[in-house]
mmCIF file of C-alpha atoms and ligand atoms in Angstrom:
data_model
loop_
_atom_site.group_PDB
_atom_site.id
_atom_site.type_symbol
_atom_site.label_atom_id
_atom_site.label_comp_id
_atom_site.label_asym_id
_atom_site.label_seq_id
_atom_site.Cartn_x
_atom_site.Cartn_y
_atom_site.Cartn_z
ATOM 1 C CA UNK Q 242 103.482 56.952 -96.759
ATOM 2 C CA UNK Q 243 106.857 57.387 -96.706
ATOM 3 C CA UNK Q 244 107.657 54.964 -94.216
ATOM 4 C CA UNK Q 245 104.955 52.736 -94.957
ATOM 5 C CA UNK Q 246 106.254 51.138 -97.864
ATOM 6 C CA UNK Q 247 109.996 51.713 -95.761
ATOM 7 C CA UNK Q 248 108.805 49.316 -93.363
ATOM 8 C CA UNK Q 249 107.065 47.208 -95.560
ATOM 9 C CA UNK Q 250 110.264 46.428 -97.915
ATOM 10 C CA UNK Q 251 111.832 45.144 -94.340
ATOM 11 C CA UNK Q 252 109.386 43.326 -93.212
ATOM 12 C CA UNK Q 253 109.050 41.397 -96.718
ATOM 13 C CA UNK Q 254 113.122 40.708 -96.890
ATOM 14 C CA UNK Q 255 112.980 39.554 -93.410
ATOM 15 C CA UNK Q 256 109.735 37.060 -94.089
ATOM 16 C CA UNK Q 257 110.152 35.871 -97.470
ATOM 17 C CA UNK Q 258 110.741 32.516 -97.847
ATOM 18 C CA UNK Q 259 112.891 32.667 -101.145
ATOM 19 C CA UNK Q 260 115.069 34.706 -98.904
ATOM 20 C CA UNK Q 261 116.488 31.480 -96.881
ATOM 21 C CA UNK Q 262 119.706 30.084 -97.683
ATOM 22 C CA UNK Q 263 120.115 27.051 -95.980
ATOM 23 C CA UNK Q 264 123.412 26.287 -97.130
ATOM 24 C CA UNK Q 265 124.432 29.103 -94.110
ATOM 25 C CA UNK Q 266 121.094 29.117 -91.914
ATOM 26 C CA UNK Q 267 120.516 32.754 -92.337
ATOM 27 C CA UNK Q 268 118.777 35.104 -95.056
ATOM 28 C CA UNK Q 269 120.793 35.640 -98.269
ATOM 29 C CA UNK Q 270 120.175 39.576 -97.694
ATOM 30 C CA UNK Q 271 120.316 41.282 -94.731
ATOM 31 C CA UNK Q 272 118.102 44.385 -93.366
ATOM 32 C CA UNK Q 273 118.025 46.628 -96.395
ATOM 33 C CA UNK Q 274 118.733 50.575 -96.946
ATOM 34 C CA UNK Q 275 115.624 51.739 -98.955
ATOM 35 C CA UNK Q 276 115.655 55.719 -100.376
ATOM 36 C CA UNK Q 277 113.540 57.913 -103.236
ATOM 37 C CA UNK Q 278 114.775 59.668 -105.966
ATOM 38 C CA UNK Q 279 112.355 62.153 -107.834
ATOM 39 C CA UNK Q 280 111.595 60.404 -111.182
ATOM 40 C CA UNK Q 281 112.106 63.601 -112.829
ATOM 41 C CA UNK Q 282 115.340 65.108 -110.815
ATOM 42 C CA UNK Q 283 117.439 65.980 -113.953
ATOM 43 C CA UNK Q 284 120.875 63.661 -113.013
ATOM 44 C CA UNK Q 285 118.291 60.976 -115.113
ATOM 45 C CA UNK Q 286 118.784 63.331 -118.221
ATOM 46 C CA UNK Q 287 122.350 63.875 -117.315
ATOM 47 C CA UNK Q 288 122.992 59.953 -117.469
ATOM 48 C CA UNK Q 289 122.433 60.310 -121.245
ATOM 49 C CA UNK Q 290 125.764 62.104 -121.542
ATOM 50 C CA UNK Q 291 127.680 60.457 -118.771
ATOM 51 C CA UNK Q 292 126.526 56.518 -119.163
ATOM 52 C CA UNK Q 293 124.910 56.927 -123.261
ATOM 53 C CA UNK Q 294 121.951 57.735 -125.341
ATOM 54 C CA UNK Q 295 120.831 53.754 -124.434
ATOM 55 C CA UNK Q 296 120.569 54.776 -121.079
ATOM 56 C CA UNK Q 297 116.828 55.076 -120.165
ATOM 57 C CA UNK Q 298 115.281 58.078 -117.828
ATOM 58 C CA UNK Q 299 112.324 56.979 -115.292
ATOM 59 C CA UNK Q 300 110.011 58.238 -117.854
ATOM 60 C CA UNK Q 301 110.422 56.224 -120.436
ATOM 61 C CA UNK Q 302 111.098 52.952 -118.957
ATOM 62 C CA UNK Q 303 107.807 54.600 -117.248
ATOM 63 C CA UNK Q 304 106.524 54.781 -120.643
ATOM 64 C CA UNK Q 305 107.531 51.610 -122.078
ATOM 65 C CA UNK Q 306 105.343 49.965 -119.634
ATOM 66 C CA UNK Q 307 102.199 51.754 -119.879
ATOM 67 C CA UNK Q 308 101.968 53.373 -122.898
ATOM 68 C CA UNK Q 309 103.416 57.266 -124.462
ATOM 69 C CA UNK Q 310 101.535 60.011 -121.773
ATOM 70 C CA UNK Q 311 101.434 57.661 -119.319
ATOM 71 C CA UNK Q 312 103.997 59.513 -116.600
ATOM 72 C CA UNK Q 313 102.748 62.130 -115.105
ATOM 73 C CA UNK Q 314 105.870 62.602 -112.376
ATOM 74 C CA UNK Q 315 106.707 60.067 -109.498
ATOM 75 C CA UNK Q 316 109.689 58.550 -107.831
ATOM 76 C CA UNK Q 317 112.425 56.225 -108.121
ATOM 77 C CA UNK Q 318 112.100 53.579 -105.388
ATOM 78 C CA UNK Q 319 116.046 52.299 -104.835
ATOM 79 C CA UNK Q 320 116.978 49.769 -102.440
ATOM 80 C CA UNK Q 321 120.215 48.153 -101.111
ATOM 81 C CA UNK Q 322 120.510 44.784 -99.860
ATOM 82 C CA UNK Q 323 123.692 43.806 -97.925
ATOM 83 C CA UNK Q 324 124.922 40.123 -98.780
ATOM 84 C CA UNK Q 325 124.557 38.301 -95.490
ATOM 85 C CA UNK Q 326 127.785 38.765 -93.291
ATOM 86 C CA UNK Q 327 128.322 34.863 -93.156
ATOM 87 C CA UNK Q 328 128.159 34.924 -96.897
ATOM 88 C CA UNK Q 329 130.626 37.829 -97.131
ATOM 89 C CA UNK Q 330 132.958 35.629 -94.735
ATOM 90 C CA UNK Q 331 133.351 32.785 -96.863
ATOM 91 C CA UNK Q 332 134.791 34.522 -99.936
ATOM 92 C CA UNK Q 333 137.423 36.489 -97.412
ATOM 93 C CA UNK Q 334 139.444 33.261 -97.946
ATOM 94 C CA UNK Q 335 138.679 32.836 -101.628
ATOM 95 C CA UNK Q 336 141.683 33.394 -103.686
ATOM 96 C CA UNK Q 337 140.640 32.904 -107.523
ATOM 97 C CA UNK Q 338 136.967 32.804 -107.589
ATOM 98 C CA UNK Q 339 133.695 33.357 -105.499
ATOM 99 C CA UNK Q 340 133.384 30.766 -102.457
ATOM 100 C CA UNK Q 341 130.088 28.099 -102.881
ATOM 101 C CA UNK Q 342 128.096 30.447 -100.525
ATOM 102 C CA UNK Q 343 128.639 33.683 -102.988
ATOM 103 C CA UNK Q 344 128.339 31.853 -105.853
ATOM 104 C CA UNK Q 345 124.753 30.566 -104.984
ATOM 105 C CA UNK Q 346 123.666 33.648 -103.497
ATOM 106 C CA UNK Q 347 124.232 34.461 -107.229
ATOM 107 C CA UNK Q 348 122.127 32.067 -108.811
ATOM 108 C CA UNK Q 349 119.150 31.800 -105.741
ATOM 109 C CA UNK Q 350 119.332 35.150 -104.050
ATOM 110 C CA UNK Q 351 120.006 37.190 -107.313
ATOM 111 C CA UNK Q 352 117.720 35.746 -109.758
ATOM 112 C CA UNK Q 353 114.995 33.877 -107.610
ATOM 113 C CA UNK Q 354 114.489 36.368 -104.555
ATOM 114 C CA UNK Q 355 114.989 39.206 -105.506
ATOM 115 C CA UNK Q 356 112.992 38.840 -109.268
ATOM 116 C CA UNK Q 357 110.145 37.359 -106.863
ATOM 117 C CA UNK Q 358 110.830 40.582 -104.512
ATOM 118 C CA UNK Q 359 110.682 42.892 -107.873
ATOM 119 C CA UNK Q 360 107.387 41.389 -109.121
ATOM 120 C CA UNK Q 361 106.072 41.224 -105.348
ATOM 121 C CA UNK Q 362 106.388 45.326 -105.113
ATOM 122 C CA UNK Q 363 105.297 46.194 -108.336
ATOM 123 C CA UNK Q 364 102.076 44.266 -107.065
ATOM 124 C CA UNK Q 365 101.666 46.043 -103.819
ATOM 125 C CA UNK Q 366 102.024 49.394 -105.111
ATOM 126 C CA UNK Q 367 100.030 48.511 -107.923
ATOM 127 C CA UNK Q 368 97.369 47.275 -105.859
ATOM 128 C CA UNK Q 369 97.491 50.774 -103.770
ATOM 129 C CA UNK Q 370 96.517 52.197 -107.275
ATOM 130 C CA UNK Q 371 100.058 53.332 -108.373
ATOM 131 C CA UNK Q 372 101.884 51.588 -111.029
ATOM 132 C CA UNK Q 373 104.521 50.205 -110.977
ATOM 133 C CA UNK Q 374 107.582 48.681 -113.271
ATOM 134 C CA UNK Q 375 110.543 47.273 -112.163
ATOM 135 C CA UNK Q 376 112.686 47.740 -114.854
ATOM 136 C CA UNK Q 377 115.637 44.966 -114.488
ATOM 137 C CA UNK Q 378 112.950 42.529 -114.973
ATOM 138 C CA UNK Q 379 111.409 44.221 -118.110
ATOM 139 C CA UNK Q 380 111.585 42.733 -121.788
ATOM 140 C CA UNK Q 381 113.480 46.008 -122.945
ATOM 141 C CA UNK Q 382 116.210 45.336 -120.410
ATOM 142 C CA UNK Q 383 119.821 44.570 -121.477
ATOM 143 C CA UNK Q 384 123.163 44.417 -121.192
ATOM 144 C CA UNK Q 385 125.268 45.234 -124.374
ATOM 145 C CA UNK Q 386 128.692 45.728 -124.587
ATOM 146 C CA UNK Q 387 130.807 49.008 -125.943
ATOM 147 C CA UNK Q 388 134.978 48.995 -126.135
ATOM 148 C CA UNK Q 389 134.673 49.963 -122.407
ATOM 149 C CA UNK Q 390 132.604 46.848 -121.582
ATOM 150 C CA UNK Q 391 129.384 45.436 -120.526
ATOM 151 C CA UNK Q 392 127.206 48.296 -120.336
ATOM 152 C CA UNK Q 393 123.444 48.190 -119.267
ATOM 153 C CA UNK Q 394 120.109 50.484 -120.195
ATOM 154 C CA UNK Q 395 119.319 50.695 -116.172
ATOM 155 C CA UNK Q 396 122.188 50.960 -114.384
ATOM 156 C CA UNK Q 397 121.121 50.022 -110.713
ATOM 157 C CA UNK Q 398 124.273 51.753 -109.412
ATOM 158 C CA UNK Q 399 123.581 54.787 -110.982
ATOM 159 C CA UNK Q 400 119.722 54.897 -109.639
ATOM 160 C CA UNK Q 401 120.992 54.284 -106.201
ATOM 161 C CA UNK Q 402 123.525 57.345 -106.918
ATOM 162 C CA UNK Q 403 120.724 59.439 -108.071
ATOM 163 C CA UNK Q 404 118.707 58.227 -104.415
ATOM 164 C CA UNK Q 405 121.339 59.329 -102.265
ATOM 165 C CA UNK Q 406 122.173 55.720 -101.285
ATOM 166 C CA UNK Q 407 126.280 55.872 -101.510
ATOM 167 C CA UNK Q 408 128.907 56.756 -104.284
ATOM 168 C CA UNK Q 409 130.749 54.822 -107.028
ATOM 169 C CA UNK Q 410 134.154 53.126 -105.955
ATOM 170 C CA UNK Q 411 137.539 52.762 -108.332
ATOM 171 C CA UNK Q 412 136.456 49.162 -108.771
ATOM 172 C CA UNK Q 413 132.951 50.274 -110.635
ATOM 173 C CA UNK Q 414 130.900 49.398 -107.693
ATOM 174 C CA UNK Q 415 129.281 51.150 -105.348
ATOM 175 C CA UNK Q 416 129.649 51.987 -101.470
ATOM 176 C CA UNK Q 417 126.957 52.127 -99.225
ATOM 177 C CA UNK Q 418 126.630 52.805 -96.210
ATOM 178 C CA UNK Q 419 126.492 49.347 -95.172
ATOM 179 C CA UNK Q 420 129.481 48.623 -97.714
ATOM 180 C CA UNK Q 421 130.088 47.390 -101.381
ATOM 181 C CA UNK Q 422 128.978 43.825 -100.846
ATOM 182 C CA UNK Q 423 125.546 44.606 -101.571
ATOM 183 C CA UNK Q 424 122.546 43.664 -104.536
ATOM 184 C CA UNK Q 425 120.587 47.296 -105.797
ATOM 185 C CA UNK Q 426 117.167 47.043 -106.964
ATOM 186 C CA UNK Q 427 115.013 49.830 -107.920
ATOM 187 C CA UNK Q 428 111.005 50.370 -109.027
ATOM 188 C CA UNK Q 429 109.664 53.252 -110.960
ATOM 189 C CA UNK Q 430 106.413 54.737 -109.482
ATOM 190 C CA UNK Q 431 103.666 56.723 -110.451
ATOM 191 C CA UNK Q 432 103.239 57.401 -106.353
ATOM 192 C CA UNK Q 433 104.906 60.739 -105.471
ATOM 193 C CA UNK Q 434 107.208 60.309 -102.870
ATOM 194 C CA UNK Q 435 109.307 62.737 -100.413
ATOM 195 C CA UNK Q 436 113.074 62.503 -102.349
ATOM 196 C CA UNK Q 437 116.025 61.512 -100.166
ATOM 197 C CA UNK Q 438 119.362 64.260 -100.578
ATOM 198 C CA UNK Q 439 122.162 63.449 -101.847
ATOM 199 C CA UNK Q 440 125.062 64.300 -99.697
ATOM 200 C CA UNK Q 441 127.895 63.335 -101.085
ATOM 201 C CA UNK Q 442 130.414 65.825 -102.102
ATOM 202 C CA UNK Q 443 131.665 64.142 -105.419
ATOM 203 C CA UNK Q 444 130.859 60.848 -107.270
ATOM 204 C CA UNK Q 445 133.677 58.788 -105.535
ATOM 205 C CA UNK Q 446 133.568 60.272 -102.419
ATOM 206 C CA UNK Q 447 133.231 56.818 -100.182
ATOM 207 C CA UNK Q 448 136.579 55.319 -102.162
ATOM 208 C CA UNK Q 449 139.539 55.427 -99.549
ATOM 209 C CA UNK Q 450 141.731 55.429 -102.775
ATOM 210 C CA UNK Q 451 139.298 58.029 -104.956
ATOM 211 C CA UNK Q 452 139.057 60.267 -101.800
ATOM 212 C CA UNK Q 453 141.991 59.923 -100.094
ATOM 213 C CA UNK Q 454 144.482 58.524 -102.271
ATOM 214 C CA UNK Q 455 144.884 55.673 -99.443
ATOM 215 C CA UNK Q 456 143.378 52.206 -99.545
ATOM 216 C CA UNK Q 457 143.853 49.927 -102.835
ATOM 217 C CA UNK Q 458 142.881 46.694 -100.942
ATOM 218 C CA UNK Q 459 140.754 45.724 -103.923
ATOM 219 C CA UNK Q 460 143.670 46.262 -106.211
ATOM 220 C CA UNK Q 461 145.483 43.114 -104.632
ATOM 221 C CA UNK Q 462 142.422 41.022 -104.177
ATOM 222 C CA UNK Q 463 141.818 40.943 -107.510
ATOM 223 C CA UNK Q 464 143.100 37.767 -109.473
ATOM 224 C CA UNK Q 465 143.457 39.699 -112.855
ATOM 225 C CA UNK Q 466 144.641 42.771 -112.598
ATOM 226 C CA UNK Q 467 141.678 44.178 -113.867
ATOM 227 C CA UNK Q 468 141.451 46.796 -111.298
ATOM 228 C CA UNK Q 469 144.444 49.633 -111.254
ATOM 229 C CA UNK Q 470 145.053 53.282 -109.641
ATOM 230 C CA UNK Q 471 143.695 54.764 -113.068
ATOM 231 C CA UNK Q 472 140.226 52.500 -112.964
ATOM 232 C CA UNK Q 473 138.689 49.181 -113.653
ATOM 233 C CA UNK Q 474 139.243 47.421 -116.592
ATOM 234 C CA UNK Q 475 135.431 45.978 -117.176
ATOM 235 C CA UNK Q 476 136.597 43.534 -120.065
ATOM 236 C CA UNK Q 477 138.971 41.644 -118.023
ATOM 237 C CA UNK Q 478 136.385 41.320 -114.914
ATOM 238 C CA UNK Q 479 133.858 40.045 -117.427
ATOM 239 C CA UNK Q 480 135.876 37.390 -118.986
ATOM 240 C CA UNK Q 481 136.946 36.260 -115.671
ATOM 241 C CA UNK Q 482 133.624 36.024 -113.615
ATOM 242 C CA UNK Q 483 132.024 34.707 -116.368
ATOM 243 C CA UNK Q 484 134.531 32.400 -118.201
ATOM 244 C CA UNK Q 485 134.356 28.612 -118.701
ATOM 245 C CA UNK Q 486 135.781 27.877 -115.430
ATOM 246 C CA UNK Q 487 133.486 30.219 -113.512
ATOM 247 C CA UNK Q 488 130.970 27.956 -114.990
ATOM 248 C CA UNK Q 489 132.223 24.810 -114.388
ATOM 249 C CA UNK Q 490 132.518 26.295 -110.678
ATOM 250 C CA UNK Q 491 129.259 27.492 -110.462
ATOM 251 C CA UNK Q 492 127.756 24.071 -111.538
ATOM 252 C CA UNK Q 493 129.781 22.114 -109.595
ATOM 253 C CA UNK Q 494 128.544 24.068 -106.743
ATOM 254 C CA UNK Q 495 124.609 23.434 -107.390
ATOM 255 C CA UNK Q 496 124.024 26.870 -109.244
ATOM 256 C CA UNK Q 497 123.217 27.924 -112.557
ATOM 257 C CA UNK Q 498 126.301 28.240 -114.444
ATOM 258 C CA UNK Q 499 124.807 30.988 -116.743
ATOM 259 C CA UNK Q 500 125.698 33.265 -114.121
ATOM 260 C CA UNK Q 501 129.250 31.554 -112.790
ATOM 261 C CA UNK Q 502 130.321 31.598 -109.515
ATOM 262 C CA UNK Q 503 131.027 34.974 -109.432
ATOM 263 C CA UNK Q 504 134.344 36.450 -107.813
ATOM 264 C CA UNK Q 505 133.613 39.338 -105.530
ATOM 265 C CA UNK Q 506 137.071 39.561 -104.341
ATOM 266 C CA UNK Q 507 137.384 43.062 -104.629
ATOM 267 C CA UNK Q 508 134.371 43.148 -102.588
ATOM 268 C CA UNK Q 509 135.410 41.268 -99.403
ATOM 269 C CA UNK Q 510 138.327 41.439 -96.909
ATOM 270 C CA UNK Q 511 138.578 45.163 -97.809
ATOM 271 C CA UNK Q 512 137.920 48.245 -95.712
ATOM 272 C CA UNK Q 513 134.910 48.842 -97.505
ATOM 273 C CA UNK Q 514 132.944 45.472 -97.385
ATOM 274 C CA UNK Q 515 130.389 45.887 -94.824
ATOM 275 C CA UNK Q 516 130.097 49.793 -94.217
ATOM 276 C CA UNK Q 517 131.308 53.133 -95.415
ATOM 277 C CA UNK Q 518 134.798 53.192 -95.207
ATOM 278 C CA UNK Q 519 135.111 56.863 -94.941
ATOM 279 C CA UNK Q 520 133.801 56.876 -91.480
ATOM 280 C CA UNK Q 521 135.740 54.565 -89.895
ATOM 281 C CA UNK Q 522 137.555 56.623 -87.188
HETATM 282 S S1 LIG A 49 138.990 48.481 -101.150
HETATM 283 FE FE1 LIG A 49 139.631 50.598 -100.761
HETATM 284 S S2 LIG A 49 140.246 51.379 -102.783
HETATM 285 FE FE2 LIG A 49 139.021 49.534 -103.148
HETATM 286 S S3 LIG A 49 136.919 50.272 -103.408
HETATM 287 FE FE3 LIG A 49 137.153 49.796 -101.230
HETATM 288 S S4 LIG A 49 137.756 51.741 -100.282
HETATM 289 FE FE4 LIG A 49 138.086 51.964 -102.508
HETATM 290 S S1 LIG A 50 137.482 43.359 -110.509
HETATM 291 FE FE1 LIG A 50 136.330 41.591 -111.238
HETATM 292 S S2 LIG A 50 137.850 39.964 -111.414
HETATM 293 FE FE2 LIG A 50 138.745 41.567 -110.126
HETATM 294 S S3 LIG A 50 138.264 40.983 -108.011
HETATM 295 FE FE3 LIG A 50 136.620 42.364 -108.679
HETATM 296 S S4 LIG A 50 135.031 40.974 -109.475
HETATM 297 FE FE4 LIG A 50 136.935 39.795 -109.351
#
């Protein structure tokens, strides 16, 4: 079963129409990284503590979708999908904000493919007879902001930690093994599924500069100094990727410019772009 809905995750990303971007002849994602998490392992408790109270566990956004009772146990489908290389290329050269190709990939690939690829899995595993919620596309999700920041009640990084997909980086993303440039999506099931391990030794562990001390590529790259030795300063990211000029950017290159053009430097033409850094001999 396992593999079955594996495969079937690939072969959708590689078929689906909505993933064509014309603008570079080539799919906006590339080949994903799919992995479980038990829907019930007790990190989803933990996040309470760690992300806040808002925070929701499998169950309830479970729950919220079907009705108090309704989980009885299942698993945390949580999938990676790279931003296409030639994408990835464009905004090496970018210097203030994301390049035309990242900035669409925002507004088509984000929001149209993969809320069609959501919808399109909670329909096949539904129509197995397991049901299914994606919760970034539910009513209850949102983003609200705290003195730290934006802050969200799924946090798709944190469901991919809890998978075993790759660690948290000194930016506030997250490194897989196929790099930081990358969209998460996850599904909650009511299909119980063989959980992935999670291997990593510490939270940061694929950050050259959380592991080793060595790196800080991202620290230059970024425009506003919102990224230091001591962290990543969320409010200064925010107001830059999705200020008036971002905008203006985003609609001047054919995208929506609800969602700006996006910026991403800290997230190309570093070590950790396209694979985990740490095992780069
Ligand atoms: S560029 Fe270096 S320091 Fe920054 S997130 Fe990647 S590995 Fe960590
Ligand atoms: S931290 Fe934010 S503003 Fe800085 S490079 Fe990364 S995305 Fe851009």
């Amino acid at each position: 079963m396992e593999n079955l809905i594996k495969n079937e995750i690939k072969r959708y990303i590689r078929e689906s129409k909505e993933n064509w971007f014309e603008v570079i002849n080539d799919t906006y994602y590339e080949e994903p990284i799919i992995k479980f998490a038990n829907g019930d392992d007790p990190l989803f408790t933990e996040y309470k503590k760690i992300i806040g109270e808002h925070h929701f566990t499998p169950k309830e956004a479970f729950e919220l979708a079907f009705g108090e009772g309704s989980y009885k146990g299942g698993t945390v489908i949580s999938i990676v999908l790279p931003i296409n290389e030639k994408t990835r290329k464009s905004n090496r050269a970018q210097k203030e904000f994301g390049s035309k190709e990242w900035a669409l990939t925002r507004t088509f690939g984000d929001e149209v493919f993969i809320n069609g690829f959501a919808k399109y899995l909670e329909n096949y595993l539904s129509e197995m007879g397991y049901r299914t919620i994606s919760p970034h596309k539910s009513e209850w999700f949102k983003i609200q902001k705290d003195s730290s920041g934006p802050t969200s009640n799924w946090s798709e990084r944190h469901i991919a930690y809890a998978a075993g997909l790759g660690t948290f980086s000194i930016n506030d993303a997250f490194i897989t093994e196929k790099g930081i440039a990358v969209k998460l999506i996850s599904v909650v099931t009511e299909l119980k599924l063989t959980p992935d391990d999670r291997v990593a030794k510490s939270h940061t562990e694929n950050c050259l500069l959380c592991s080793k001390g060595i790196c800080g590529a991202c620290i230059k790259r970024c425009p506003v100094g919102a990224i230091t030795k001591d962290g990543h300063d969320k409010i200064k990211c925010y107001m830059h990727v999705y200020g008036k000029e971002s905008s203006k950017l985003a609609e001047s290159y054919g995208g929506n410019p609800k969602f700006g053009s996006g910026c991403g430097l800290c997230q190309t033409g570093v070590p950790c772009e396209g694979r985990n850094p740490m095992k780069i001999k």
